[in-house]
C-alpha cells in the first residue's frame, strides 16, 4: 500500500513542475506524495490571489485519498496578504481536509527559527513586487533580510526550467558582500533542493529552500523523521512544536 507510513497531500500551482519530484525524492520509505493543482501560469500578485480561491477545493479532493497532512506548496501564495493570512490558510485547509495542514510560508518561518537564522540572505526567482512582499513578510516575523536578489522571472514554467546550478550561483553571488546567518532560496518551483548540501559546505551557513521547509514541516507534523532531507534541517528532529 502506498503511504503505509504517511500520505502527504500536496496543493501546488498547475504550472509547478518541481515540487512533486523534489518532495518525492526526499520523503522516507513508506511516505507517499499525492498532488492536487490550482490554476496558475504567471507568478504575479493578481494571479496568485485568484489561485488561492481554489485551495479549499484541492484540499477537499485530497481528503478523498485518506491523506494524513496537507501541504499548501506555494511560497508567495501563502504570504501574499502577510501574517494572519498564512495561519488562516492552514486552518481552512485543515478544516476542509480533516487533517493537519502546513503552508510553505509558515513552514519556512518555522525552519528558519529552528535553525536559529535571524539574518537572512534571500534568493528568489520572482518579479520585483513579489520579492519585495517576501522581504516584508520575513521582516514582519522578526527576521532581518541583509541581502536579497530576485531573478525577475514571471512565467512559472520558466521558473521551473531553471537549473539547480542557477540557484547555487545566485546564492554565491548574493553572499559576496553580506554576512547573514542563514540562506533562504524561495519558490517551490525553483529547482534548488539538490544543491543545499553543496551550498552549506561551501558557504558554511544553513540553507533553507521552500520545498525543504515544506516537506520537513509536513513530516514532523505526522511524526515521521525527516532525516533524509539534505542539509541541516535533517538533524532537527521529527516533532512539530
PDB file of N, CA and C in Angstrom, residues 4-51:
ATOM      1  N   UNK A   4       1.923   3.755   3.505  1.00  0.00           N
ATOM      2  CA  UNK A   4       1.581   2.967   4.687  1.00  0.00           C
ATOM      3  C   UNK A   4       2.089   3.629   5.972  1.00  0.00           C
ATOM      4  N   UNK A   5       3.044   4.517   5.825  1.00  0.00           N
ATOM      5  CA  UNK A   5       3.566   5.246   6.983  1.00  0.00           C
ATOM      6  C   UNK A   5       2.890   6.609   7.114  1.00  0.00           C
ATOM      7  N   UNK A   6       2.731   7.292   6.000  1.00  0.00           N
ATOM      8  CA  UNK A   6       2.027   8.581   5.969  1.00  0.00           C
ATOM      9  C   UNK A   6       1.791   8.979   4.523  1.00  0.00           C
ATOM     10  N   UNK A   7       0.702   9.683   4.301  1.00  0.00           N
ATOM     11  CA  UNK A   7       0.404  10.241   2.986  1.00  0.00           C
ATOM     12  C   UNK A   7       0.365  11.756   3.081  1.00  0.00           C
ATOM     13  N   UNK A   8       1.177  12.397   2.251  1.00  0.00           N
ATOM     14  CA  UNK A   8       1.211  13.854   2.192  1.00  0.00           C
ATOM     15  C   UNK A   8       0.388  14.301   0.995  1.00  0.00           C
ATOM     16  N   UNK A   9      -0.610  15.132   1.240  1.00  0.00           N
ATOM     17  CA  UNK A   9      -1.348  15.769   0.168  1.00  0.00           C
ATOM     18  C   UNK A   9      -0.687  17.088  -0.166  1.00  0.00           C
ATOM     19  N   UNK A  10      -0.385  17.310  -1.410  1.00  0.00           N
ATOM     20  CA  UNK A  10       0.351  18.500  -1.836  1.00  0.00           C
ATOM     21  C   UNK A  10      -0.514  19.343  -2.760  1.00  0.00           C
ATOM     22  N   UNK A  11      -0.802  20.571  -2.356  1.00  0.00           N
ATOM     23  CA  UNK A  11      -1.548  21.513  -3.191  1.00  0.00           C
ATOM     24  C   UNK A  11      -0.539  22.428  -3.866  1.00  0.00           C
ATOM     25  N   UNK A  12      -0.486  22.402  -5.200  1.00  0.00           N
ATOM     26  CA  UNK A  12       0.512  23.183  -5.931  1.00  0.00           C
ATOM     27  C   UNK A  12      -0.129  23.926  -7.103  1.00  0.00           C
ATOM     28  N   UNK A  13       0.529  24.998  -7.562  1.00  0.00           N
ATOM     29  CA  UNK A  13       0.080  25.645  -8.798  1.00  0.00           C
ATOM     30  C   UNK A  13       0.155  24.670  -9.974  1.00  0.00           C
ATOM     31  N   UNK A  14      -0.751  24.835 -10.916  1.00  0.00           N
ATOM     32  CA  UNK A  14      -0.834  23.901 -12.045  1.00  0.00           C
ATOM     33  C   UNK A  14       0.437  23.868 -12.882  1.00  0.00           C
ATOM     34  N   UNK A  15       1.176  24.967 -12.900  1.00  0.00           N
ATOM     35  CA  UNK A  15       2.385  25.063 -13.724  1.00  0.00           C
ATOM     36  C   UNK A  15       3.648  24.670 -12.968  1.00  0.00           C
ATOM     37  N   UNK A  16       3.511  24.192 -11.740  1.00  0.00           N
ATOM     38  CA  UNK A  16       4.675  23.788 -10.949  1.00  0.00           C
ATOM     39  C   UNK A  16       5.151  22.414 -11.400  1.00  0.00           C
ATOM     40  N   UNK A  17       6.412  22.330 -11.805  1.00  0.00           N
ATOM     41  CA  UNK A  17       6.979  21.061 -12.268  1.00  0.00           C
ATOM     42  C   UNK A  17       8.091  20.550 -11.349  1.00  0.00           C
ATOM     43  N   UNK A  18       8.293  21.222 -10.222  1.00  0.00           N
ATOM     44  CA  UNK A  18       9.438  20.932  -9.362  1.00  0.00           C
ATOM     45  C   UNK A  18       9.052  20.317  -8.024  1.00  0.00           C
ATOM     46  N   UNK A  19       7.959  20.772  -7.421  1.00  0.00           N
ATOM     47  CA  UNK A  19       7.640  20.371  -6.051  1.00  0.00           C
ATOM     48  C   UNK A  19       7.447  18.867  -5.901  1.00  0.00           C
ATOM     49  N   UNK A  20       6.653  18.270  -6.779  1.00  0.00           N
ATOM     50  CA  UNK A  20       6.392  16.836  -6.638  1.00  0.00           C
ATOM     51  C   UNK A  20       7.666  15.993  -6.766  1.00  0.00           C
ATOM     52  N   UNK A  21       8.500  16.212  -7.793  1.00  0.00           N
ATOM     53  CA  UNK A  21       9.735  15.427  -7.866  1.00  0.00           C
ATOM     54  C   UNK A  21      10.666  15.657  -6.670  1.00  0.00           C
ATOM     55  N   UNK A  22      10.811  16.910  -6.233  1.00  0.00           N
ATOM     56  CA  UNK A  22      11.728  17.166  -5.115  1.00  0.00           C
ATOM     57  C   UNK A  22      11.215  16.536  -3.823  1.00  0.00           C
ATOM     58  N   UNK A  23       9.927  16.679  -3.539  1.00  0.00           N
ATOM     59  CA  UNK A  23       9.399  16.094  -2.312  1.00  0.00           C
ATOM     60  C   UNK A  23       9.463  14.575  -2.348  1.00  0.00           C
ATOM     61  N   UNK A  24       9.146  13.991  -3.484  1.00  0.00           N
ATOM     62  CA  UNK A  24       9.153  12.534  -3.586  1.00  0.00           C
ATOM     63  C   UNK A  24      10.552  11.961  -3.415  1.00  0.00           C
ATOM     64  N   UNK A  25      11.571  12.719  -3.848  1.00  0.00           N
ATOM     65  CA  UNK A  25      12.951  12.228  -3.734  1.00  0.00           C
ATOM     66  C   UNK A  25      13.437  12.162  -2.298  1.00  0.00           C
ATOM     67  N   UNK A  26      12.914  13.015  -1.424  1.00  0.00           N
ATOM     68  CA  UNK A  26      13.482  13.094  -0.073  1.00  0.00           C
ATOM     69  C   UNK A  26      12.561  12.535   1.001  1.00  0.00           C
ATOM     70  N   UNK A  27      11.348  12.131   0.660  1.00  0.00           N
ATOM     71  CA  UNK A  27      10.492  11.524   1.671  1.00  0.00           C
ATOM     72  C   UNK A  27      10.971  10.102   1.946  1.00  0.00           C
ATOM     73  N   UNK A  28      10.898   9.673   3.205  1.00  0.00           N
ATOM     74  CA  UNK A  28      11.404   8.345   3.556  1.00  0.00           C
ATOM     75  C   UNK A  28      10.493   7.233   3.052  1.00  0.00           C
ATOM     76  N   UNK A  29      10.996   6.019   3.117  1.00  0.00           N
ATOM     77  CA  UNK A  29      10.218   4.853   2.699  1.00  0.00           C
ATOM     78  C   UNK A  29       8.913   4.808   3.477  1.00  0.00           C
ATOM     79  N   UNK A  30       7.835   4.501   2.751  1.00  0.00           N
ATOM     80  CA  UNK A  30       6.539   4.401   3.393  1.00  0.00           C
ATOM     81  C   UNK A  30       5.744   5.687   3.404  1.00  0.00           C
ATOM     82  N   UNK A  31       6.339   6.770   2.898  1.00  0.00           N
ATOM     83  CA  UNK A  31       5.643   8.054   2.809  1.00  0.00           C
ATOM     84  C   UNK A  31       5.406   8.364   1.341  1.00  0.00           C
ATOM     85  N   UNK A  32       4.183   8.677   0.988  1.00  0.00           N
ATOM     86  CA  UNK A  32       3.857   8.976  -0.402  1.00  0.00           C
ATOM     87  C   UNK A  32       3.338  10.401  -0.521  1.00  0.00           C
ATOM     88  N   UNK A  33       3.486  10.977  -1.721  1.00  0.00           N
ATOM     89  CA  UNK A  33       3.068  12.351  -2.008  1.00  0.00           C
ATOM     90  C   UNK A  33       1.998  12.321  -3.080  1.00  0.00           C
ATOM     91  N   UNK A  34       0.874  12.987  -2.812  1.00  0.00           N
ATOM     92  CA  UNK A  34      -0.263  12.995  -3.719  1.00  0.00           C
ATOM     93  C   UNK A  34      -0.683  14.442  -3.954  1.00  0.00           C
ATOM     94  N   UNK A  35      -0.708  14.856  -5.213  1.00  0.00           N
ATOM     95  CA  UNK A  35      -0.868  16.279  -5.528  1.00  0.00           C
ATOM     96  C   UNK A  35      -2.234  16.609  -6.107  1.00  0.00           C
ATOM     97  N   UNK A  36      -2.651  17.837  -5.825  1.00  0.00           N
ATOM     98  CA  UNK A  36      -3.807  18.466  -6.480  1.00  0.00           C
ATOM     99  C   UNK A  36      -3.346  19.834  -6.943  1.00  0.00           C
ATOM    100  N   UNK A  37      -3.926  20.321  -8.048  1.00  0.00           N
ATOM    101  CA  UNK A  37      -3.376  21.520  -8.691  1.00  0.00           C
ATOM    102  C   UNK A  37      -4.393  22.655  -8.770  1.00  0.00           C
ATOM    103  N   UNK A  38      -3.868  23.870  -8.525  1.00  0.00           N
ATOM    104  CA  UNK A  38      -4.633  25.108  -8.655  1.00  0.00           C
ATOM    105  C   UNK A  38      -4.154  25.829  -9.907  1.00  0.00           C
ATOM    106  N   UNK A  39      -5.033  26.431 -10.691  1.00  0.00           N
ATOM    107  CA  UNK A  39      -4.601  27.049 -11.950  1.00  0.00           C
ATOM    108  C   UNK A  39      -3.719  28.277 -11.743  1.00  0.00           C
ATOM    109  N   UNK A  40      -2.541  28.243 -12.342  1.00  0.00           N
ATOM    110  CA  UNK A  40      -1.617  29.384 -12.307  1.00  0.00           C
ATOM    111  C   UNK A  40      -0.606  29.231 -13.438  1.00  0.00           C
ATOM    112  N   UNK A  41      -0.408  30.310 -14.193  1.00  0.00           N
ATOM    113  CA  UNK A  41       0.631  30.309 -15.223  1.00  0.00           C
ATOM    114  C   UNK A  41       1.704  31.352 -14.938  1.00  0.00           C
ATOM    115  N   UNK A  42       1.291  32.566 -14.587  1.00  0.00           N
ATOM    116  CA  UNK A  42       2.250  33.631 -14.293  1.00  0.00           C
ATOM    117  C   UNK A  42       2.298  33.895 -12.788  1.00  0.00           C
ATOM    118  N   UNK A  43       3.501  34.109 -12.272  1.00  0.00           N
ATOM    119  CA  UNK A  43       3.664  34.348 -10.846  1.00  0.00           C
ATOM    120  C   UNK A  43       3.604  35.854 -10.597  1.00  0.00           C
ATOM    121  N   UNK A  44       2.375  36.344 -10.499  1.00  0.00           N
ATOM    122  CA  UNK A  44       2.112  37.742 -10.188  1.00  0.00           C
ATOM    123  C   UNK A  44       1.131  37.784  -9.023  1.00  0.00           C
ATOM    124  N   UNK A  45       1.055  38.936  -8.370  1.00  0.00           N
ATOM    125  CA  UNK A  45       0.184  39.064  -7.202  1.00  0.00           C
ATOM    126  C   UNK A  45      -1.267  38.777  -7.563  1.00  0.00           C
ATOM    127  N   UNK A  46      -1.747  39.314  -8.665  1.00  0.00           N
ATOM    128  CA  UNK A  46      -3.146  39.116  -9.055  1.00  0.00           C
ATOM    129  C   UNK A  46      -3.444  37.649  -9.346  1.00  0.00           C
ATOM    130  N   UNK A  47      -2.557  36.992 -10.065  1.00  0.00           N
ATOM    131  CA  UNK A  47      -2.795  35.591 -10.415  1.00  0.00           C
ATOM    132  C   UNK A  47      -2.686  34.678  -9.194  1.00  0.00           C
ATOM    133  N   UNK A  48      -1.770  34.981  -8.289  1.00  0.00           N
ATOM    134  CA  UNK A  48      -1.658  34.204  -7.061  1.00  0.00           C
ATOM    135  C   UNK A  48      -2.900  34.366  -6.195  1.00  0.00           C
ATOM    136  N   UNK A  49      -3.432  35.573  -6.159  1.00  0.00           N
ATOM    137  CA  UNK A  49      -4.634  35.843  -5.381  1.00  0.00           C
ATOM    138  C   UNK A  49      -5.807  35.028  -5.925  1.00  0.00           C
ATOM    139  N   UNK A  50      -5.960  35.015  -7.229  1.00  0.00           N
ATOM    140  CA  UNK A  50      -7.037  34.240  -7.840  1.00  0.00           C
ATOM    141  C   UNK A  50      -6.844  32.744  -7.608  1.00  0.00           C
ATOM    142  N   UNK A  51      -5.609  32.293  -7.648  1.00  0.00           N
ATOM    143  CA  UNK A  51      -5.312  30.879  -7.454  1.00  0.00           C
ATOM    144  C   UNK A  51      -5.722  30.400  -6.068  1.00  0.00           C
TER     145      UNK A  51
END
